[in-house]
Coordinates of C-alpha atoms in Angstrom, one line a residue:
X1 CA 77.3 100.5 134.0
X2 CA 76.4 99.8 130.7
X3 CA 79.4 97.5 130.5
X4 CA 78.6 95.5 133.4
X5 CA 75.0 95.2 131.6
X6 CA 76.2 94.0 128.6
X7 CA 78.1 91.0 130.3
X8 CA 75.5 90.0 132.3
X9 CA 73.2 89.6 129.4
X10 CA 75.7 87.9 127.8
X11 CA 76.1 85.6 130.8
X12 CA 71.9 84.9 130.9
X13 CA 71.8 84.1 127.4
X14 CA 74.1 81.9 127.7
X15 CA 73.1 79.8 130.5
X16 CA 69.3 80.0 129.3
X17 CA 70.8 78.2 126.6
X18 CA 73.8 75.7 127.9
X19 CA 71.4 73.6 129.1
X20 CA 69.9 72.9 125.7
X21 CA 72.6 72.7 124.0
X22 CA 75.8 71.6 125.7
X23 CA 76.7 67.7 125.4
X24 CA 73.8 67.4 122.4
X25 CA 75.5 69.4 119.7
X26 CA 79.0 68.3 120.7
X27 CA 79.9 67.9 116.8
X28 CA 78.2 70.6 115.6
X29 CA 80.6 72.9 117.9
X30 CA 83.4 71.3 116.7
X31 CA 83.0 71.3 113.6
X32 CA 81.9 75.0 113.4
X33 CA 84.4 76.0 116.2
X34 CA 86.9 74.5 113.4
X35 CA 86.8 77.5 111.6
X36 CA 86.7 79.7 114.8
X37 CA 90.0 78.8 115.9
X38 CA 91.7 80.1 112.6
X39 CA 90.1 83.4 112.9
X40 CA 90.9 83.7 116.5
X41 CA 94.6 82.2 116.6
X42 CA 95.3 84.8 113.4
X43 CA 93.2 87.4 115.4
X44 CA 96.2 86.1 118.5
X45 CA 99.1 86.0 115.9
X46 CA 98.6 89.5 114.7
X47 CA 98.0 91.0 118.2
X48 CA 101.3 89.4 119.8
X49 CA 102.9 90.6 116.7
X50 CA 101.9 94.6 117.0
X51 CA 103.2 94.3 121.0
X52 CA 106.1 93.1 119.6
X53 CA 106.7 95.7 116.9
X54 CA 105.2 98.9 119.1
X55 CA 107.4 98.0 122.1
X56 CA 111.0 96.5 121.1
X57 CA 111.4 96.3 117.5
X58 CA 110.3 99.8 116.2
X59 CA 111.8 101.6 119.5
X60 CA 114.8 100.0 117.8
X61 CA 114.6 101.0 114.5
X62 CA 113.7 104.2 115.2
X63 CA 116.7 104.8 117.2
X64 CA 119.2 103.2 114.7
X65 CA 117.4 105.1 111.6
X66 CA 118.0 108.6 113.4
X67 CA 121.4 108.1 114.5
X68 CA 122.3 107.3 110.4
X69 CA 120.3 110.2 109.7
X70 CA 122.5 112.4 111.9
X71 CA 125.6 111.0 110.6
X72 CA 124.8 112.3 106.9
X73 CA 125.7 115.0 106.0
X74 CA 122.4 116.2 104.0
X75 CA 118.6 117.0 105.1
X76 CA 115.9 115.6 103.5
X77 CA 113.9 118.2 101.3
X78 CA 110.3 117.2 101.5
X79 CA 107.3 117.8 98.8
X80 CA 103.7 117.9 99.4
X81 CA 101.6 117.2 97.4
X82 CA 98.2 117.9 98.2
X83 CA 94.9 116.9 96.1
X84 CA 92.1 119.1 97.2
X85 CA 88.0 118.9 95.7
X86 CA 84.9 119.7 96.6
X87 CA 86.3 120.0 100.5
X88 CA 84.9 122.7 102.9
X89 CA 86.7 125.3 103.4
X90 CA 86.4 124.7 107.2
X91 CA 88.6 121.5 106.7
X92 CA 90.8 123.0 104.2
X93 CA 91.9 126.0 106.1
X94 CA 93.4 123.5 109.0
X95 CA 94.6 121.2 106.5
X96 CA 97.3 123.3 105.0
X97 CA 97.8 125.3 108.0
X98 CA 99.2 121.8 109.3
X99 CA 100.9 121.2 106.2
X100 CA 103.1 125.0 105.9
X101 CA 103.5 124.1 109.6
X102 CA 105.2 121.2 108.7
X103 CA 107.1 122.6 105.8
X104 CA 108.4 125.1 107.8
X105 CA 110.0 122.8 110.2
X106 CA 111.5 120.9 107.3
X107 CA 115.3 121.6 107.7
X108 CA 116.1 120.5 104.3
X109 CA 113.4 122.9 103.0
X110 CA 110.0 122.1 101.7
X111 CA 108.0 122.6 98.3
X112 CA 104.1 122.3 99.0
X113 CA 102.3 121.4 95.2
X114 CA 98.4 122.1 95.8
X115 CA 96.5 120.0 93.1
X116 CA 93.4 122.1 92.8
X117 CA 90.1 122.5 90.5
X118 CA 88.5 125.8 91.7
X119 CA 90.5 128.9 92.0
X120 CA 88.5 129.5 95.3
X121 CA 90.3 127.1 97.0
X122 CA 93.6 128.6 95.1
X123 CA 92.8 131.8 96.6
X124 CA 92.1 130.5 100.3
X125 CA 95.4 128.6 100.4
X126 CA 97.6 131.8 99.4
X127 CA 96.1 133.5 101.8
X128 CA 96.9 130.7 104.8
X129 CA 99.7 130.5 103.3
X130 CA 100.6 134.1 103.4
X131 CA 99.7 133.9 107.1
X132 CA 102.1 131.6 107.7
X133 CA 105.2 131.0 109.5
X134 CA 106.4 128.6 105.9
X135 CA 106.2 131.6 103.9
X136 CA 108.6 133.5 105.9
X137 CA 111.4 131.2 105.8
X138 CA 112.7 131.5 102.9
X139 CA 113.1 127.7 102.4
X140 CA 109.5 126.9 101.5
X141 CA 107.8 127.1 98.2
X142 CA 103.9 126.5 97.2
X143 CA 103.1 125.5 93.7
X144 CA 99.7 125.8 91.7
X145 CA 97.9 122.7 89.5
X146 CA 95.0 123.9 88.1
X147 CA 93.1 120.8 86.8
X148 CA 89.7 119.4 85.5
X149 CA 88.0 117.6 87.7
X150 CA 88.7 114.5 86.2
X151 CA 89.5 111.9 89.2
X152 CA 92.0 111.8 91.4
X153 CA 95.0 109.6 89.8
X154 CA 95.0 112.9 86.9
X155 CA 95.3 115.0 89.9
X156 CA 98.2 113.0 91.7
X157 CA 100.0 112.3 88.3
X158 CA 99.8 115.7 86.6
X159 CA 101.4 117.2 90.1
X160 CA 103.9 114.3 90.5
X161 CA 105.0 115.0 87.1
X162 CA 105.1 118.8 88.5
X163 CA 107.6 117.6 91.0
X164 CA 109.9 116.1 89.1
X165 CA 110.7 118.1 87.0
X166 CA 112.2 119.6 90.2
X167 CA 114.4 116.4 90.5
X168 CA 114.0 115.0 93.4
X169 CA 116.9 112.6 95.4
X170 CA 116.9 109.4 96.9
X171 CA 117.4 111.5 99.9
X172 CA 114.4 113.6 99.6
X173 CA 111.2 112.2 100.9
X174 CA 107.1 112.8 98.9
X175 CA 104.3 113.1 101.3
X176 CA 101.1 112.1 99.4
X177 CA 98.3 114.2 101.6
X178 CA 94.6 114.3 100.9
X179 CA 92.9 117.6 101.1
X180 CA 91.2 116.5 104.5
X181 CA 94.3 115.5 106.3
X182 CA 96.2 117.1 108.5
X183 CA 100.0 116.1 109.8
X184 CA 101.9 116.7 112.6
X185 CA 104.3 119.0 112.9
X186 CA 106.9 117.2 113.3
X187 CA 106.2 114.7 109.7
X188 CA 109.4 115.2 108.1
X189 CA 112.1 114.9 110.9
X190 CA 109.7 111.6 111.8
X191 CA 109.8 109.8 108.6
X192 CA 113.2 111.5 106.7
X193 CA 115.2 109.1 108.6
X194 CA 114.1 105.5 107.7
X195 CA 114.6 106.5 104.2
X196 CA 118.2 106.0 104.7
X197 CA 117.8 102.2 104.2
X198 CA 118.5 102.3 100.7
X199 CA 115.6 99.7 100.4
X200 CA 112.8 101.6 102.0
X201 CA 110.6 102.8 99.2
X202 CA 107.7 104.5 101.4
X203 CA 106.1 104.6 104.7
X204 CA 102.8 105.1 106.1
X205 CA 101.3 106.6 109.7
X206 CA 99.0 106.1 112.1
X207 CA 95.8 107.8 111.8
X208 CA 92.8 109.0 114.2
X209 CA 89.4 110.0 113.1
X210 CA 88.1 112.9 113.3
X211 CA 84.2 111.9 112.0
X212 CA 81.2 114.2 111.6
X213 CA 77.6 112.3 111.3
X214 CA 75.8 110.5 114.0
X215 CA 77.2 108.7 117.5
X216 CA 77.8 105.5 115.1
X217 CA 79.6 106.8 112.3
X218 CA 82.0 108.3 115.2
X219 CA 82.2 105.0 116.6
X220 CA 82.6 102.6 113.9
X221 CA 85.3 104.7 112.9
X222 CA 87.2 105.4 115.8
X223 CA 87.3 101.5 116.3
X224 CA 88.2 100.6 112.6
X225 CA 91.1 103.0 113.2
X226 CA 92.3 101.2 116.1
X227 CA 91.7 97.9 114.7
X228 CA 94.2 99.4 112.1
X229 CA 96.5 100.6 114.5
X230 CA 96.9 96.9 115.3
X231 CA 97.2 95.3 111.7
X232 CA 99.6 98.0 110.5
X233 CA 101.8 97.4 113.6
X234 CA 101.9 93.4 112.9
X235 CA 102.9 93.8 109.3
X236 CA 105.4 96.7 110.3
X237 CA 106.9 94.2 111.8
X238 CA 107.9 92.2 108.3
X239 CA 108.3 95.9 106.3
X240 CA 105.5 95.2 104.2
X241 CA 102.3 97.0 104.8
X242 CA 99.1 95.8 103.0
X243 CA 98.5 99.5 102.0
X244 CA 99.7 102.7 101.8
X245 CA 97.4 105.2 102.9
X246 CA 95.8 106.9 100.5
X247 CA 95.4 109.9 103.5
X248 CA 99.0 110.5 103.9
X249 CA 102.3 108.9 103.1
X250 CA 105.6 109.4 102.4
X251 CA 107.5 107.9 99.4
X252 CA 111.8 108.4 98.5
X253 CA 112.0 111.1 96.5
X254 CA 113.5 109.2 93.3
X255 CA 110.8 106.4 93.3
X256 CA 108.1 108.8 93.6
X257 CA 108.8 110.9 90.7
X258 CA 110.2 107.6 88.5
X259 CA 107.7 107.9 85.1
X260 CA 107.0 104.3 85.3
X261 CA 106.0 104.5 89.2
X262 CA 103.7 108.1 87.9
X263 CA 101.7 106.2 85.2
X264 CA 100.9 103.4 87.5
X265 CA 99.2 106.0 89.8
X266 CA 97.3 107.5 86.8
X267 CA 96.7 104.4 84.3
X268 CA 96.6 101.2 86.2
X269 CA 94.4 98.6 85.5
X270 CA 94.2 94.7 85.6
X271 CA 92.7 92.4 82.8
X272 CA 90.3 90.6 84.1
X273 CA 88.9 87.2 82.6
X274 CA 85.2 88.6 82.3
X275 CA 85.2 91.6 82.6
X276 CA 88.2 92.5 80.2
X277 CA 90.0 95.5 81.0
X278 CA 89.7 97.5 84.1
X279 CA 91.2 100.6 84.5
X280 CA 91.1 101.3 87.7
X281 CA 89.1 104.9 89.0
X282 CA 89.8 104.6 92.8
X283 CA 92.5 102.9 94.9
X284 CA 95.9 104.9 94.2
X285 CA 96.9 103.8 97.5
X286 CA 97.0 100.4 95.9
X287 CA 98.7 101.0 92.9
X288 CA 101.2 103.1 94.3
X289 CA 101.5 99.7 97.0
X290 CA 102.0 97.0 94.0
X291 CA 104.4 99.0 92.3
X292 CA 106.5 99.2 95.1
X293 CA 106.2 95.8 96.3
X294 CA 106.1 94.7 92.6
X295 CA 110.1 95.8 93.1
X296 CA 110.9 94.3 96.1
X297 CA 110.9 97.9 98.0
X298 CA 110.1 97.6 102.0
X299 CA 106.9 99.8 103.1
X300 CA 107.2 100.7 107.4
X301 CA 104.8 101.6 109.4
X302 CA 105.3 104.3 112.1
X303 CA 102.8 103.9 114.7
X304 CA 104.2 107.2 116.7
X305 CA 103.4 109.6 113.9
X306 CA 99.7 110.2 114.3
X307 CA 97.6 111.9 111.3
X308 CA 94.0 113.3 111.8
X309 CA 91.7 112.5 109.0
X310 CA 88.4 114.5 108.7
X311 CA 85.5 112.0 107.8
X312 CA 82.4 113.0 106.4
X313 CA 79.1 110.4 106.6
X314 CA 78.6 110.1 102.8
X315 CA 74.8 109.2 103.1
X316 CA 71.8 110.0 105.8
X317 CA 71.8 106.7 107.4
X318 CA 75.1 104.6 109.3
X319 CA 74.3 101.4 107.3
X320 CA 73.8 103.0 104.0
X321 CA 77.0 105.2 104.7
X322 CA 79.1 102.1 105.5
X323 CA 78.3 100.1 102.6
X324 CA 79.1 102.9 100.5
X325 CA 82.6 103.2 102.0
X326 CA 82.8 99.5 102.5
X327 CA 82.6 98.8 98.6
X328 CA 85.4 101.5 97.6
X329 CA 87.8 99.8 100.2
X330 CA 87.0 96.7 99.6
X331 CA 87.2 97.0 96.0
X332 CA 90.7 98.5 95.6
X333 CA 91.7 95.4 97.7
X334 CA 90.0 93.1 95.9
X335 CA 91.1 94.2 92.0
X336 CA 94.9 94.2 93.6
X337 CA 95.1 90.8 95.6
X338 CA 95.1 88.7 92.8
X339 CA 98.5 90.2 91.1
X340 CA 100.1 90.8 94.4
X341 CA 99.3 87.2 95.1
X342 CA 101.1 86.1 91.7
X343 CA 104.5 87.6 93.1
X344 CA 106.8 85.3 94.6
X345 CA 106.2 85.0 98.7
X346 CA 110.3 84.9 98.8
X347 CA 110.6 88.6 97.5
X348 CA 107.8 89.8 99.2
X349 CA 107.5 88.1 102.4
X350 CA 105.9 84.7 103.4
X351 CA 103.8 86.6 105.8
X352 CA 102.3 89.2 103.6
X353 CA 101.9 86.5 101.1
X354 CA 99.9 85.1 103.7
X355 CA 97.9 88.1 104.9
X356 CA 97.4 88.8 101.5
X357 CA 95.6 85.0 100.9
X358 CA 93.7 85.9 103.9
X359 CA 92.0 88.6 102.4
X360 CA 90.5 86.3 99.7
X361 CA 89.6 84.0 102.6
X362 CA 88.1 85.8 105.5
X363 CA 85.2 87.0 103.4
X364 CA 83.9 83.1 103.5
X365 CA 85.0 81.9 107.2
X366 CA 83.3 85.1 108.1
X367 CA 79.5 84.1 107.0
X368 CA 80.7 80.5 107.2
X369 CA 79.7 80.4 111.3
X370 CA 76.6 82.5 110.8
X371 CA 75.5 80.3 107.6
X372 CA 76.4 77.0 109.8
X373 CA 74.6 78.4 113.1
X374 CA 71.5 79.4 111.3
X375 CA 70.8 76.2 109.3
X376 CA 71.7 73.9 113.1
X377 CA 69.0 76.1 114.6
X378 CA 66.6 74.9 112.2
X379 CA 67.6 71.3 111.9
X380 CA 68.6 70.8 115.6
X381 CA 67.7 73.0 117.8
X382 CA 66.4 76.5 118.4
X383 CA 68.5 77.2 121.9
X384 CA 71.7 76.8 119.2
X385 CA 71.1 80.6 117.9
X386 CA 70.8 81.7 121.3
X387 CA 73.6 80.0 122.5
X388 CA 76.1 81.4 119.6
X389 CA 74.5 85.0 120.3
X390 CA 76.0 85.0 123.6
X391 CA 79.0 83.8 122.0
X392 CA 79.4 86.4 119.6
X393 CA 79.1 88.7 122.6
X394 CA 81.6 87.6 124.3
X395 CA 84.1 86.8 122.0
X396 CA 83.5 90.0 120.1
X397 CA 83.8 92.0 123.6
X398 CA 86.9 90.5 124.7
X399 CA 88.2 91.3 121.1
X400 CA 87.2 95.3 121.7
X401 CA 89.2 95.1 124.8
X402 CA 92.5 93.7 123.3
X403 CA 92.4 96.6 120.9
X404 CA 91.4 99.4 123.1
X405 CA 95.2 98.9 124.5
X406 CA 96.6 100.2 121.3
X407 CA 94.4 103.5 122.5
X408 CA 95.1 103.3 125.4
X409 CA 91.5 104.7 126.5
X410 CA 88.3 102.4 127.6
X411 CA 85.8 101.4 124.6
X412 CA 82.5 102.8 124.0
X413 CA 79.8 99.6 124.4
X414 CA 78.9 100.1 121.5
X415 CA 82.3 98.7 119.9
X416 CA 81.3 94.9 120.1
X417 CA 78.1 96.0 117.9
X418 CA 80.5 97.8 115.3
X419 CA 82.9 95.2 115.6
X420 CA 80.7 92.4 114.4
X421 CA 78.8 94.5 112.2
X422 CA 82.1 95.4 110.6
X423 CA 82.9 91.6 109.9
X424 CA 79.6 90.1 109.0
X425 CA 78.0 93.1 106.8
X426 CA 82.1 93.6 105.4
X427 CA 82.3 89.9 104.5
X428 CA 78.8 90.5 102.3
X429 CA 80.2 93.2 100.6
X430 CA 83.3 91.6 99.9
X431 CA 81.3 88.9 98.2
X432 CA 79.0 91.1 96.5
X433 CA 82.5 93.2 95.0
X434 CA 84.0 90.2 94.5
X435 CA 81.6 89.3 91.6
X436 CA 81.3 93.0 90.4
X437 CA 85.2 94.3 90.3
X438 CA 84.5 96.8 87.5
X439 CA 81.7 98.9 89.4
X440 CA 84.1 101.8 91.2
X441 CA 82.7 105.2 92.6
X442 CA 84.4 108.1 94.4
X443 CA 82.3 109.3 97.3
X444 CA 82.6 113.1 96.0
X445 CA 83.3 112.2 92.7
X446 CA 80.8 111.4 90.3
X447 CA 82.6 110.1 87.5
X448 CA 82.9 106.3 86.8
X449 CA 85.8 103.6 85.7
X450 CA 86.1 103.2 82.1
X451 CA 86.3 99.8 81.8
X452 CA 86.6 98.3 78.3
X453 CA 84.5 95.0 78.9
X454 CA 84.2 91.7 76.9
X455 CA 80.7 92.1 74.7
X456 CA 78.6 89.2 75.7
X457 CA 76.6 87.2 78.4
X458 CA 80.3 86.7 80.5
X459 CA 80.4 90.5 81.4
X460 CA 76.8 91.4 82.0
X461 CA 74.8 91.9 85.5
X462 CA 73.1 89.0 85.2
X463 CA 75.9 86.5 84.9
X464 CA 77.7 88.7 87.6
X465 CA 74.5 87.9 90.0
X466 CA 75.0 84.0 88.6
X467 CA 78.2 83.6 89.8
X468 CA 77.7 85.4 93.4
X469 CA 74.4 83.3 93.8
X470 CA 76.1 80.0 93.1
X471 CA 79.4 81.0 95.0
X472 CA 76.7 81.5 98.5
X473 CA 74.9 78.8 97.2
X474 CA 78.3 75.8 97.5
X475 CA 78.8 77.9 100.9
X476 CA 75.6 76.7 102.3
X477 CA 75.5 73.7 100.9
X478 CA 78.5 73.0 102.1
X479 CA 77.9 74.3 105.6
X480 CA 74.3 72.2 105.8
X481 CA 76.6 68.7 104.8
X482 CA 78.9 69.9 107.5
X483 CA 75.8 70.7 109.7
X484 CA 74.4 66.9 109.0
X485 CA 78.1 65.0 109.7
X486 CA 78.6 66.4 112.5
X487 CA 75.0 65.6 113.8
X488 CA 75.3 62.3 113.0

């Protein structure tokens, strides 16, 4: 009902409108539309590429990577490591419950290393573990770090450097798992197999939400993890991922514990032309990424291994709570691009060099057909904003239904809102980041990036808010000369 609602107000809109607006704004629409047709024949590009991948090249891998598994004569021994702060208990109880699970179906055996600050949590996690099948088996272990709370990469490195000591193999796989995620079962005989190509440094999972906060927070969610179902699949396809979840995933055993690969996790940073040095406080997902592409290592993707991550809504309202998340992701991205975009597109790929590019890029085209539509309503004609209304409708609708098939379940209506909220509100805060890389925030944490800045005018918030004003500033000047050509 609400569906066939939504259309039909789409449809009225738009035909209130036509009238005013088709055959008078003829190179307006084409000049705009210009831009449109990249966004939407990359939107196309990437979606026939995930079919491709989901349904004939990664039933293929699959298949060949177990059949060398079976043929060796070892089992991979896996090692969690899990980072656990400031979580409930409520979501830390089913957390490791997943994880001895999956430790005790590890045939090669398992060591679990719990990266914790409080010794409450240290004593709920013996006693799951206690309960446990895992610690009956003989061939599982669970290991204590007892930390400061000092951030996240201390955590990962201090208990990395815990594993190997242990020496780890080339054969034996590292799952990376946040303290709010919980595997399958099944995560070790999964993944353990595609690390016998001797050139697959890591791999990374699908992942479903599991969101707490209002219907909108649910939703926004639940669609960015389809929408991600869709771009991991695409780049799967060329063994390069864009990221490697910080949530969960799974790294060879002797790249993971390599010292060089352990301090990039726990002191990486970027020099930055204004801002100095930036040592990075968030995005070990990233680092962990770059080193690994850095070397020339392929990253999968296996969109059949499903994780559940637990989100919390960090702030009262949806907006609020997005933007806050929205600047942390897009941040890490944004502070790595550059470098990864200064390695050669023959050892990485053409098309993650590409996709890569495209991240620097989308945040303009993005408020480039807003910006546009906005200043034709005022020079041309006022029917042109309701005309590109219903567009955005529609377009953004169709879009919801071409992911919902990586779901395979029917979309809420309020997807289409999300979706273009997503893009226009994600492409401000891109810009806004963009001008500001050395501001970085946990969500739990409250500790801050220590950033050794250039003294002077170059580095402060004032020249920071020069450069994004003037950046906006050529975008709209530019989109009101386009505006003026075309109506010429």
């Amino acid at each position: 009902m609400y569906h066939l609602l939504y259309l039909l107000v789409c449809l009225n809109i738009g035909l209130f409108a036509a009238p005013e607006v088709v055959g008078q704004s003829t190179g307006l629409a084409l000049t705009i539309g210009t831009l449109g047709i990249w966004r939407y024949s990359w939107a196309i590009i990437n979606f026939i590429r995930a079919k491709i991948y989901l349904h004939i090249v990664f039933p293929r891998r699959r298949k060949a990577a177990e059949k060398r598994y079976r043929e060796q004569k070892w089992r991979a021994h896996a090692f969690f490591l899990v980072t656990t702060y400031k979580i409930d208990p409520s979501i830390t109880g089913p957390v490791y419950r997943s994880i001895f699970d999956a430790a005790a179906r590890s045939e090669g055996g398992a060591t679990i290393v719990s990266s914790v600050v409080d010794a409450s949590d240290v004593r709920l996690i013996k006693a799951i573990f206690a309960l446990s099948d895992a610690s009956r088996s003989g061939l599982v272990s669970l290991k204590f770090d007892r930390i400061p709370g000092t951030g996240k990469r201390d955590a990962l490195a201090t208990s990395m450097r815990t594993i190997a000591r242990l020496n780890p193999g080339w054969q034996d796989v590292i799952f990376l798992v946040d303290g709010d995620t919980r595997v399958p079962p099944d995560v070790v005989a999964q993944a353990a197999p595609f690390f016998t190509d001797p050139i697959m440094g890591a791999v990374t999972t699908d992942e479903v939400s599991e969101a707490s906060g209002g219907r909108l927070f649910k939703d926004w969610f639940a669609l960015r993890f389809s929408q991600r179902q869709m771009m991991m699949s695409s780049m799967g396809l060329s063994e390069r991922v864009l990221t490697l979840t910080g949530r969960m995933s799974a790294f060879r055993g002797d790249l993971a514990s390599d010292p060089t690969f352990i301090e990039s996790v726990q002191h990486d940073f970027i020099d930055h032309w204004r801002f100095g040095r930036i040592d990075f406080l968030t995005g070990d997902d990233k680092s962990t990424w770059y080193w690994l592409l850095q070397r020339g290592y392929k990253m999968g993707y296996l969109p059949d291994v499903k994780t559940v991550s637990v989100e919390t809504q960090p702030r009262e309202g949806f907006i609020d709570s997005a933007i806050v998340l929205m600047r942390r992701w897009f941040g890490n991205t944004l502070r790595t691009s550059n470098r990864a975009l200064a390695l050669p597109a023959s050892r990485i790929g053409y098309f993650t060099w590409w996709s890569i590019l495209d991240q620097r890029m989308s945040m303009w085209t993005s408020l480039a057909g807003p910006c546009g539509m906005l200043i034709a309503t005022v020079v041309f004609n006022p029917f042109v904003l309701l005309f590109y209304i219903s567009w955005v409708m529609l377009s953004r609708y169709v879009t919801c239904a071409l992911i919902s098939t990586f779901r395979a379940s029917r979309f809420p209506i309020t997807y289409p809102f999300m979706l273009y909220f997503g893009q226009l509100v994600g492409a401000m805060v891109k810009t806004y980041v963009l001008f500001r890389l050395d501001r970085q925030k946990w969500t739990r944490q409250t500790g801050a990036a220590t950033t050794d800045t250039k003294r002077g005018i170059l580095a402060s918030d004032r020249f920071s808010f020069y450069m994004h004003a003037l950046a906006v500033g050529w975008l709209v000047l530019g989109m009101v000369w386009l505006v003026d050509i075309s109506g010429a």
